[in-house]
Coordinates of C-alpha atoms and ligand atoms in Angstrom, one line a residue:
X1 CA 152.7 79.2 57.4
X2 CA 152.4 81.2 61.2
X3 CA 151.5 79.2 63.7
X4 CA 147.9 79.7 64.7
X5 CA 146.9 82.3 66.8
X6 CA 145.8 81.7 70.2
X7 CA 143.6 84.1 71.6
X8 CA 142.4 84.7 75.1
X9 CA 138.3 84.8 76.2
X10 CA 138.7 88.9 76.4
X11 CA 139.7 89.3 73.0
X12 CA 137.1 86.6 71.6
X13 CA 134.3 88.6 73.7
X14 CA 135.3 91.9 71.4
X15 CA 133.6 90.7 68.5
X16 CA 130.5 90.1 69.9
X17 CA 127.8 91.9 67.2
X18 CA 126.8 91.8 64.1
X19 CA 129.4 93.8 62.5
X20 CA 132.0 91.6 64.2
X21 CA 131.0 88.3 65.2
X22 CA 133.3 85.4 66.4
X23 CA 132.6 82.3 68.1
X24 CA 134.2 79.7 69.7
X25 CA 133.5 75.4 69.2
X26 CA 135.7 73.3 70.3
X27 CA 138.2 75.4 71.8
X28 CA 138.7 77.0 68.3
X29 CA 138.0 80.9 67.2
X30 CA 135.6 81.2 63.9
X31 CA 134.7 84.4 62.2
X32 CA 131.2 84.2 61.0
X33 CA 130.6 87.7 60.5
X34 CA 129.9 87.2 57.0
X35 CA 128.3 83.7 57.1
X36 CA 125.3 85.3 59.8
X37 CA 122.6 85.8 56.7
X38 CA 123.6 82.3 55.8
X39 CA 123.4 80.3 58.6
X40 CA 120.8 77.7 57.5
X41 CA 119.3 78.3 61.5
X42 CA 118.8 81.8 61.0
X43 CA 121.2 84.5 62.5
X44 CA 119.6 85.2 65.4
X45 CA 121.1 81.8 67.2
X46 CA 124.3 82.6 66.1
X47 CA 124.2 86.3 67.6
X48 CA 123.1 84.9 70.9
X49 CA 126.4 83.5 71.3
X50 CA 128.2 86.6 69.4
X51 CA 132.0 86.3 71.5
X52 CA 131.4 83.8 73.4
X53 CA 131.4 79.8 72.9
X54 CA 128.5 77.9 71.4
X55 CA 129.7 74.1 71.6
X56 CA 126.8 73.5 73.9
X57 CA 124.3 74.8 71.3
X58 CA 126.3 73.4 67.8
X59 CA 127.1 70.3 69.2
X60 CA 123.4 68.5 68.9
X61 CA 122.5 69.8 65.8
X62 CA 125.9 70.1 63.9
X63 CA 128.1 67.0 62.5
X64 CA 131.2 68.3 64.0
X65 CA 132.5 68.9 60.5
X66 CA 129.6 71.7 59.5
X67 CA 131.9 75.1 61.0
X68 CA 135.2 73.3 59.0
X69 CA 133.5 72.6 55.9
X70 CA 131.6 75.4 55.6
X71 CA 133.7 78.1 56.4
X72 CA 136.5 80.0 54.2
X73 CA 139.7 78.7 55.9
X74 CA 140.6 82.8 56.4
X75 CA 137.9 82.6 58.9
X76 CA 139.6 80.3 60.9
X77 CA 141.0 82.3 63.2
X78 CA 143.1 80.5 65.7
X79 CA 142.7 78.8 68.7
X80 CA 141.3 80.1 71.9
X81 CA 142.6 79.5 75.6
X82 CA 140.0 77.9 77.7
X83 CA 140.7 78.9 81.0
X84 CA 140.3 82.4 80.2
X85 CA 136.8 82.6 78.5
X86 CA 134.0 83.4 80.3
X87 CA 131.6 80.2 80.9
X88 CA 128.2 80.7 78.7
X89 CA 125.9 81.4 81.8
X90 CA 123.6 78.6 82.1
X91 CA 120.5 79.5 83.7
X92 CA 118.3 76.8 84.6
X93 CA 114.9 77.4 84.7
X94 CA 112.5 75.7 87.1
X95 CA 111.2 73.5 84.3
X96 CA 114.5 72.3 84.0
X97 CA 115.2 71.3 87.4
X98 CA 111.8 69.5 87.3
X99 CA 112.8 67.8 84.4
X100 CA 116.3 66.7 86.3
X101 CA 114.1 65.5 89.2
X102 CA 112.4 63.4 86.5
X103 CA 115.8 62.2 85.2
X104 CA 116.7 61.1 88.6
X105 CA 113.4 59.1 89.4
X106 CA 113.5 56.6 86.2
X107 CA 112.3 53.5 86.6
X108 CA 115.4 50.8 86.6
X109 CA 115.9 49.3 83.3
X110 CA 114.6 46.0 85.1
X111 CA 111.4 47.4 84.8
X112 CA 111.1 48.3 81.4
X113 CA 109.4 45.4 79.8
X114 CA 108.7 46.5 76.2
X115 CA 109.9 49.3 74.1
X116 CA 106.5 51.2 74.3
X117 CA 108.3 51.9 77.8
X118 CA 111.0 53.9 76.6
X119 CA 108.8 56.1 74.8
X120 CA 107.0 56.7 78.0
X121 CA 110.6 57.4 79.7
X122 CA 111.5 59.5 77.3
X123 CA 108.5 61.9 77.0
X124 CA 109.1 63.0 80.4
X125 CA 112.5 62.9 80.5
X126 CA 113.6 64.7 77.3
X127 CA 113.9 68.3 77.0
X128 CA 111.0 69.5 75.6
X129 CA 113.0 70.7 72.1
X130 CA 114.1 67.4 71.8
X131 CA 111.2 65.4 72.8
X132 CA 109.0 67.7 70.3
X133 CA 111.5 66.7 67.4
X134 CA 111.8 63.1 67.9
X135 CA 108.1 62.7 68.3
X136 CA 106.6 64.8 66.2
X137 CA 105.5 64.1 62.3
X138 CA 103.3 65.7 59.5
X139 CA 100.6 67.6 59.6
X140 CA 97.8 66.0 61.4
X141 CA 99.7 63.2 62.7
X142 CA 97.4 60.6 60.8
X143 CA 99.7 58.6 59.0
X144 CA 102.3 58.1 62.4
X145 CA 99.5 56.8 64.1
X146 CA 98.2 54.4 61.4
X147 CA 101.9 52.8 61.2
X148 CA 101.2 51.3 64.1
X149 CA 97.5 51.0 63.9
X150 CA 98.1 49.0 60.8
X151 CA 99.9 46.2 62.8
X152 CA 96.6 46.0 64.6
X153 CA 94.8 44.8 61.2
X154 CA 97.0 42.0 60.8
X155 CA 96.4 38.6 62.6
X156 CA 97.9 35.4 63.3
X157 CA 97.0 31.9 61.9
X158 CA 100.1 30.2 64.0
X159 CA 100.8 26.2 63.5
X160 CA 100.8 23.7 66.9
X161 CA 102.8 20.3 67.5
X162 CA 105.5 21.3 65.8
X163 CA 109.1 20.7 67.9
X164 CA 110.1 24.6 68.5
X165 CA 112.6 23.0 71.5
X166 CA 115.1 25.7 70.2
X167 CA 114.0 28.6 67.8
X168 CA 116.5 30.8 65.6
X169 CA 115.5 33.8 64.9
X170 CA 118.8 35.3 62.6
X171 CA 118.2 36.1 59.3
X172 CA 120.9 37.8 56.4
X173 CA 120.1 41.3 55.0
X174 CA 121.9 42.3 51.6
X175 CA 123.8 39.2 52.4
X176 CA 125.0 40.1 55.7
X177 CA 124.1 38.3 59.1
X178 CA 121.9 40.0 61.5
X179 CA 120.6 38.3 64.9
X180 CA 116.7 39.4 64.0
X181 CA 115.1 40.2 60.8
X182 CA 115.8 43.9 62.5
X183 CA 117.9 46.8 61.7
X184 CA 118.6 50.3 62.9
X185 CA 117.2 52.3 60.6
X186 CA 118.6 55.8 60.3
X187 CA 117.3 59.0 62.2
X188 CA 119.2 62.6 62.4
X189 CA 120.3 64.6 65.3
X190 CA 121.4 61.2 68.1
X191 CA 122.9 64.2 70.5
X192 CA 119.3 66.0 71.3
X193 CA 118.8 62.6 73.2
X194 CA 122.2 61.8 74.7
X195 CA 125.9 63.8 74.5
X196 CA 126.9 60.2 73.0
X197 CA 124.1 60.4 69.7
X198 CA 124.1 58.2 67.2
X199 CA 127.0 56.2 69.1
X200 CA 125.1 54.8 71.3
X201 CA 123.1 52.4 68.5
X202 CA 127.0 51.3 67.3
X203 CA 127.7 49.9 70.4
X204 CA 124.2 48.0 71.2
X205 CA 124.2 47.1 67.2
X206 CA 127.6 45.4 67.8
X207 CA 126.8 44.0 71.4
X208 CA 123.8 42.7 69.4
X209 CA 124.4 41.6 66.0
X210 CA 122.1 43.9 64.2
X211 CA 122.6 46.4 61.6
X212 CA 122.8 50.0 61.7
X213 CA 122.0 52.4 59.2
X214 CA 124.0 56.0 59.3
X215 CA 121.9 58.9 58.9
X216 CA 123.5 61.6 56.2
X217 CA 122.5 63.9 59.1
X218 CA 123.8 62.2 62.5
X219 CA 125.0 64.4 65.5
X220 CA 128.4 62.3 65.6
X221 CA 130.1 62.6 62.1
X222 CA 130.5 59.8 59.8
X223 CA 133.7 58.5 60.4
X224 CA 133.3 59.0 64.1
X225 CA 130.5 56.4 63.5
X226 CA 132.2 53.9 61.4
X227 CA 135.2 54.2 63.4
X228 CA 133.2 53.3 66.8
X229 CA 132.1 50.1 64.7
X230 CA 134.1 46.7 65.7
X231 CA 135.9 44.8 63.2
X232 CA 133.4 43.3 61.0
X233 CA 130.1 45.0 61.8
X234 CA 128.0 45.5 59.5
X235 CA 126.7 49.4 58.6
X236 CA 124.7 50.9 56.2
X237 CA 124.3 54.5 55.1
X238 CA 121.0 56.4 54.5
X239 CA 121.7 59.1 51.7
X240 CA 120.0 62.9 51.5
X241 CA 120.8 63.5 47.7
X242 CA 122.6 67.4 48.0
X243 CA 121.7 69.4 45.5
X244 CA 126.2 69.6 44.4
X245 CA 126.0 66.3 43.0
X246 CA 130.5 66.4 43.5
X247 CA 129.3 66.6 47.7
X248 CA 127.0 63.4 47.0
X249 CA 129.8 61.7 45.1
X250 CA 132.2 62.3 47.9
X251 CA 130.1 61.4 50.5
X252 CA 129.1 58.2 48.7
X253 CA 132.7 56.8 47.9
X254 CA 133.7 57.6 51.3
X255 CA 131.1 55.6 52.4
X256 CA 132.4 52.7 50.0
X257 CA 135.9 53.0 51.1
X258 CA 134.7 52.6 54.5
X259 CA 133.8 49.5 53.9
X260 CA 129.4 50.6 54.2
X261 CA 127.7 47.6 52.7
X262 CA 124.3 49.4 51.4
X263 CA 123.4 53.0 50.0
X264 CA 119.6 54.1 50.8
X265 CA 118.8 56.8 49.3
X266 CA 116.2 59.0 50.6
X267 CA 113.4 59.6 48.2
X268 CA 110.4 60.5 50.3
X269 CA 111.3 64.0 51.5
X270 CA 112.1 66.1 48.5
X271 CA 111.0 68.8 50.5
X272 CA 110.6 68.4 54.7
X273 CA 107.1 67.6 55.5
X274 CA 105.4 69.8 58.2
X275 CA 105.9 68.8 61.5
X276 CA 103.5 71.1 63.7
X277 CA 104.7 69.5 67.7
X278 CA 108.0 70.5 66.4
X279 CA 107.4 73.9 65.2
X280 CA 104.6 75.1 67.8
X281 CA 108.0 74.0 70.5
X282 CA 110.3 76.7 68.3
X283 CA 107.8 79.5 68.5
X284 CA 107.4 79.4 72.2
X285 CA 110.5 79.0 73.9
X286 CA 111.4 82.5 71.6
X287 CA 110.6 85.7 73.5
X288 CA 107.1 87.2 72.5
X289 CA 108.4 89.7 70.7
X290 CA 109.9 86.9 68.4
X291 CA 105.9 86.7 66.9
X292 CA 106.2 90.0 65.6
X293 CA 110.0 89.7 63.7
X294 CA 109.6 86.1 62.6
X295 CA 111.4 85.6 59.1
X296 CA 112.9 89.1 59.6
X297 CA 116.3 87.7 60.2
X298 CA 116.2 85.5 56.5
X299 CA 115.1 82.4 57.7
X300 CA 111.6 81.7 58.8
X301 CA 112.3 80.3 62.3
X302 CA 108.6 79.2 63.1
X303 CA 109.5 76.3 61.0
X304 CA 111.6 73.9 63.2
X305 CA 114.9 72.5 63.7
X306 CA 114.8 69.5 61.1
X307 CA 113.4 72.1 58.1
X308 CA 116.3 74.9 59.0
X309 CA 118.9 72.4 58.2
X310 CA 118.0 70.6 55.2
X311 CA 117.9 72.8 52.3
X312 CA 120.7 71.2 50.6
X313 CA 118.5 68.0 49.8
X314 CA 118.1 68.0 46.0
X315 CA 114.2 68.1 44.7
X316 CA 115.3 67.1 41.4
X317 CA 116.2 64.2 42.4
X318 CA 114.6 61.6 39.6
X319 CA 115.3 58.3 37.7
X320 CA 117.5 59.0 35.7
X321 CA 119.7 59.9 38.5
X322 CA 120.4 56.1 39.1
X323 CA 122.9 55.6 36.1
X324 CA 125.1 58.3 37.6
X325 CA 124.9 56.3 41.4
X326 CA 125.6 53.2 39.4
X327 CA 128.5 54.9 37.7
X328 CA 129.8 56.2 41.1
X329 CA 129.5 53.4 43.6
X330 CA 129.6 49.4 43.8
X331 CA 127.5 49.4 46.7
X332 CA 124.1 47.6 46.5
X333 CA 121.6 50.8 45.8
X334 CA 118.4 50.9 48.3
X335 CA 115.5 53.2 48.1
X336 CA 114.3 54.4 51.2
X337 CA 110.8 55.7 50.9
X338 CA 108.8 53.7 48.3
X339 CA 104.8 53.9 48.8
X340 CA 103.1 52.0 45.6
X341 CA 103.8 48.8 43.8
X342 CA 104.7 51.0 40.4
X343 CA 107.7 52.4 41.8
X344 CA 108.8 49.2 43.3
X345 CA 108.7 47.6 40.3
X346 CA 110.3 50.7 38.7
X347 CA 113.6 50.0 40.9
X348 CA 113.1 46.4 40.1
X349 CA 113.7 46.9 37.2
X350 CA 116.6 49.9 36.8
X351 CA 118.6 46.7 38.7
X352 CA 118.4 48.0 42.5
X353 CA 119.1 45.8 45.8
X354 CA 115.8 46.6 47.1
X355 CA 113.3 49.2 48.1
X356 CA 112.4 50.6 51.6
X357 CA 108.9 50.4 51.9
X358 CA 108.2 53.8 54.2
X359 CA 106.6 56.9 54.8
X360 CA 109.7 58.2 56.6
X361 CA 108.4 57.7 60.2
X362 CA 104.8 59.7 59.1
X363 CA 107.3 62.5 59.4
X364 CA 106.5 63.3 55.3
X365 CA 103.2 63.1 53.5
X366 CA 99.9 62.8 56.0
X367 CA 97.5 60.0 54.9
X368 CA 100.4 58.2 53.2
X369 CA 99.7 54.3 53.6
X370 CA 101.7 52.1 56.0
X371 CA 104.8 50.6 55.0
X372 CA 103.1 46.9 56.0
X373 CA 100.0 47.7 53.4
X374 CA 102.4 48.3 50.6
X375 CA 104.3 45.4 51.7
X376 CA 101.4 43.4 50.4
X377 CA 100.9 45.1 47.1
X378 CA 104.2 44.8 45.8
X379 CA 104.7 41.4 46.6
X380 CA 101.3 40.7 44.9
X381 CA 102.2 43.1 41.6
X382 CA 106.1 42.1 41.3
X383 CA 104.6 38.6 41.6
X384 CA 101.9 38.6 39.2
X385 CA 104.3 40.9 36.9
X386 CA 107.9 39.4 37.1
X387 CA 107.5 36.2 38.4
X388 CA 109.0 37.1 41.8
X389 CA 108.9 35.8 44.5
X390 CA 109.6 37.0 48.5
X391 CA 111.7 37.3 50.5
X392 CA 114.0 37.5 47.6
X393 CA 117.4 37.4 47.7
X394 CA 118.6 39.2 44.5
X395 CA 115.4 42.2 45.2
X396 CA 114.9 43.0 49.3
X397 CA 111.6 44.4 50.1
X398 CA 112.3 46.9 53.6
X399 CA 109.4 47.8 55.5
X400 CA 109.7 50.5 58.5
X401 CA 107.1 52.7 61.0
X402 CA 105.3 51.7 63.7
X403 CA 107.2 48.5 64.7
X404 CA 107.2 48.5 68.4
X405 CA 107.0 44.5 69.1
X406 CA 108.8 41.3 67.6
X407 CA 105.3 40.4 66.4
X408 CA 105.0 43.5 64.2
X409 CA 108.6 42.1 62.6
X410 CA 107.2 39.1 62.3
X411 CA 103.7 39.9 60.3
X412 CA 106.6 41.7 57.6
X413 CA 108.2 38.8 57.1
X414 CA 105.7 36.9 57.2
X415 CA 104.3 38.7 54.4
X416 CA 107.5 39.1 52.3
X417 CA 109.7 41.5 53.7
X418 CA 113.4 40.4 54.5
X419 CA 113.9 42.9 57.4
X420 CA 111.6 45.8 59.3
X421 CA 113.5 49.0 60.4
X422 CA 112.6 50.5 63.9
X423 CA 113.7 54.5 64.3
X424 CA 112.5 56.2 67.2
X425 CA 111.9 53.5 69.9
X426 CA 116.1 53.2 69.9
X427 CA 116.1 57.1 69.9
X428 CA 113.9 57.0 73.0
X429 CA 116.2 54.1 74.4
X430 CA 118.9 55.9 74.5
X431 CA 118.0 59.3 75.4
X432 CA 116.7 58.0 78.5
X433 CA 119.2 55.3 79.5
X434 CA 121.7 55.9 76.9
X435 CA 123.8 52.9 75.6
X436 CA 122.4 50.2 78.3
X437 CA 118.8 51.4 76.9
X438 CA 119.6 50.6 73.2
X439 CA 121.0 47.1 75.0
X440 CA 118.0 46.5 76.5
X441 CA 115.6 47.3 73.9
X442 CA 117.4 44.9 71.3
X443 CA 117.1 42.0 74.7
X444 CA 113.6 42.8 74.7
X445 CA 113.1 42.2 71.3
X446 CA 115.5 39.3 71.5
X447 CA 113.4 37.5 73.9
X448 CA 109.9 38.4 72.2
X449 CA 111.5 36.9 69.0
X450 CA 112.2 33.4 71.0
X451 CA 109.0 33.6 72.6
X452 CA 106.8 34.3 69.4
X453 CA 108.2 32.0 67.6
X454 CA 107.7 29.5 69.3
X455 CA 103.9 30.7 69.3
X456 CA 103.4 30.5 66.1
X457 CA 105.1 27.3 65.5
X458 CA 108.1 28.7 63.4
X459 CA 111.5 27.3 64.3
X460 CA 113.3 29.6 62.0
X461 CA 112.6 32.8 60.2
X462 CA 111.8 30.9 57.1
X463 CA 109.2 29.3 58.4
X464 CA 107.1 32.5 58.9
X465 CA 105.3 32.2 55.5
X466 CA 102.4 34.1 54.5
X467 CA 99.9 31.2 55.3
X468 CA 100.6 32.4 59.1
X469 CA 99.1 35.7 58.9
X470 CA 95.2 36.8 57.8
X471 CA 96.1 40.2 56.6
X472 CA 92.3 40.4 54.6
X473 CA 91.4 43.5 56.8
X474 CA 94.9 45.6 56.0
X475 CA 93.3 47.9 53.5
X476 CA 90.4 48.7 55.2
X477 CA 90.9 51.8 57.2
X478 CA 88.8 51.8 59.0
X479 CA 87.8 48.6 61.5
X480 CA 87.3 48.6 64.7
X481 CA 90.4 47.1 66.6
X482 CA 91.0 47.0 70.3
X483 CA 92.4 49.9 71.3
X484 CA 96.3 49.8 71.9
X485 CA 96.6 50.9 75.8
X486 CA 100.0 51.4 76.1
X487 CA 100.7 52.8 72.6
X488 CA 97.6 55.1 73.0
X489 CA 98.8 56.7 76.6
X490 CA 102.5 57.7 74.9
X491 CA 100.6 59.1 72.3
X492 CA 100.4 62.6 72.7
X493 CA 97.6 64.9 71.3
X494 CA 98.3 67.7 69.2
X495 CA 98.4 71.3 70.7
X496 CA 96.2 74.1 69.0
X497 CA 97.0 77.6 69.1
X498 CA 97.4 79.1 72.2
X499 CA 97.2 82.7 73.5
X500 CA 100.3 84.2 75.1
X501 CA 100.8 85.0 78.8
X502 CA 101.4 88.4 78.6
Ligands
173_1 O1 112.7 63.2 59.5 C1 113.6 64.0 59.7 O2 113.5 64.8 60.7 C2 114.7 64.1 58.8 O3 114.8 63.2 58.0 C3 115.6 65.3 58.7 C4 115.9 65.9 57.5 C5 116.7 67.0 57.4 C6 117.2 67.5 58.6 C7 117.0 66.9 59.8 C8 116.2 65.8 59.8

């Protein structure tokens, strides 16, 4: 074999159109003249940087393994020399510097008090993109806000005189310690928020205790993640099913030889739900003249970062699909995304570990119910109809969305889950204070945990039983609850259509 080529900026900067079209990541030369129509982003993105090097713009949305795996090895051309290529001309608008002015007027972490803080942070220090696709969900944004709002339906009956001198709040998930009936749960593209993504939750997860779940589509790539883990932490791996069932086989046992301790599988997004914030963001930062030639260049690129890279999830994806993950892997099998007491029972009973109880962040199907008010449903059917019993060892019930405070975790439990995911509050920790936020948030939850505890007369997790919760009102939708200030105010309302400065 010849030694790769190393070419200089000027020669790169050539092949700069659509009949010859290299780029540079990472110091390295790719042809993707012929790859342009099928660039899942659309070609247009790819043009823009047509001779000249897009890390900046890959990096975020790309495991750093997408160019390598996706691309003929012939189309690797060589390496490039850095000093000689032309920087990529950052212009920075005045919205930009506003938003580094906002950057550099946080409030210190000592005054972040709860993680409904964060969020605040984070809406005005994000880049708008990012901000847009963190926060955003489906459609009308109904079922986001009644993840919360369902918390608010739920009430405490707590217990007095008993000796809560010292409280424990630990718990085991799947077997595994954990410092709070808390885990990570997965969310895609970490680097939008913070050049160190998803790593950022490894290091507070192992500074903590907790869990975290790897996202099948994280910024950093898998083994970057597992190898930032310290000896002995415990991770788990959220699964997209791809459509080339010999990719998902490899990416599972990889997972397994890693040493992941619990497969969820993703089975609420067979197709990506709508989300509008997200898409309304794409439309206008193109040029006007975008409006007119949208979908002209094969992909329809009104629709959003999250949709333009996820057509390899599998739709076909069905029971009888279990055998073959049984077959393939020992790990205890999760599904992440149950919504009615039939299907919980359904993975009851193919043998699973558990079931996710989620509507994927309200990110999916708008008006889908709460995890929390399924919660109580399938602990009340797989009671009444296999004698079980919660929290159950050998079948987990998850519950995740909308969990901003310890006392949210603790209604779950209380009504038979064995741990509560939390998504984007961590994304917001990070992306405004990176690592020390994530470390902060899990100390603020740490010391609700103590505090509420000892509240509601519960030394230890397992005595938050259902007798210390009135959840009567949880399927009524409609009650009139005090109104959440602080959630309320980060809550932003959804944008009609504009006209266009002309
Ligand atoms: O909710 C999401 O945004 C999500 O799960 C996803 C799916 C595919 C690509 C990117 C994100």
């Amino acid at each position: 074999m010849s030694a790769p080529r190393v070419f200089s900026g000027q020669e790169v900067s050539q092949h700069n159109n659509r009949q010859s079209c290299w780029i540079i990541v990472h110091g390295k030369v790719y042809d993707v003249t012929d790859f342009l129509d099928e660039h899942p982003g659309g070609s247009k993105i790819i043009l823009k940087y047509a001779g000249k090097d897009a890390t900046k713009e890959y990096e975020p949305i790309h495991p750093p393994d997408a160019i390598t795996t996706n691309l003929p090895l012939e189309k690797h051309l060589g390496s490039v020399d850095l000093k000689t290529v032309e920087k990529v001309e950052v212009v920075i608008t005045s919205e930009e510097r506003a938003r580094q002015e906002r950057v550099a007027a946080r409030p210190p972490l000592s005054e972040v008090l709860n993680l409904h803080d964060f969020e605040a942070v984070a809406r005005q220090v994000m880049p708008e993109k990012a901000w847009a696709y963190y926060s955003s969900a489906a459609d009308d944004e109904i079922t986001i806000r009644e993840n919360h709002a369902a918390y608010h339906r739920i009430w405490f009956r707590p217990r007095i005189m008993r000796n809560v001198t010292t409280v424990d709040w630990s718990t085991t998930i799947l077997g595994h310690r954990s410092s709070m009936p808390l885990y990570i749960t997965a969310t895609a593209l970490g680097k939008l928020g913070h050049p160190d993504g998803e790593l950022n939750l490894t290091r507070a997860a192992a500074k903590h205790g907790v869990i975290q779940m790897i996202p099948t589509l994280a910024s950093c790539s898998f083994d970057e993640i597992v190898d930032a883990a310290q000896p002995g932490q415990v991770q788990f791996f959220q699964l997209y099913v791809n459509k080339d069932r010999e990719i998902t086989k490899r990416i599972v046992q990889h997972a397994e030889k890693r040493g992941i301790k619990g497969l969820f599988i993703t089975v609420d997004a067979p197709q990506l739900g709508r989300r509008e914030k997200d898409m309304r963001m794409k439309f206008e930062a193109d040029d006007p003249s975008e409006v007119k030639k949208a979908g002209s260049d094969g992909v329809d690129r009104s629709q959003g970062a999250a949709r333009a890279i996820s057509s390899f999830i599998d739709p076909g994806l069905n029971w009888d699909d279990l055998k073959w993950f049984k077959s393939i892997t020992k790990m205890p099998l999760i599904l992440k995304g149950v919504q009615c007491w039939e299907d919980a029972l359904e993975a009851y009973d193919a043998g699973l570990a558990g079931v996710v109880l989620s509507n994927h962040g309200g990110r999916q199907l708008d008006f889908a119910r709460s995890g929390i008010e399924i919660l109580v449903e399938v602990v009340r059917e797989l009671g009444e109809r296999r004698g079980l019993k919660f929290p159950n060892e050998k079948f987990q019930l998850f519950v995740d969305g909308g969990v901003r405070r310890a006392t949210d975790v603790l209604k779950a439990v209380a009504l038979g889950a064995t741990a509560v995911g939390v998504g984007r509050p961590f994304l917001y920790a990070f992306s405004s204070y990176g690592f020390e936020g994530v470390d902060k948030a899990l100390q603020i939850l740490h010391d609700e945990f103590e505090m509420n505890l000892r509240l509601l007369g519960a030394p230890t997790i397992k005595d938050v039983v259902p007798e210390m919760v009135d959840a009567s009102n949880l399927g009524i939708h409609v009650v009139s609850v005090p109104s959440d200030r602080l959630y309320e105010s980060n809550y932003e309302s959804m944008q009609p259509a504009r006209l266009r400065v002309i």
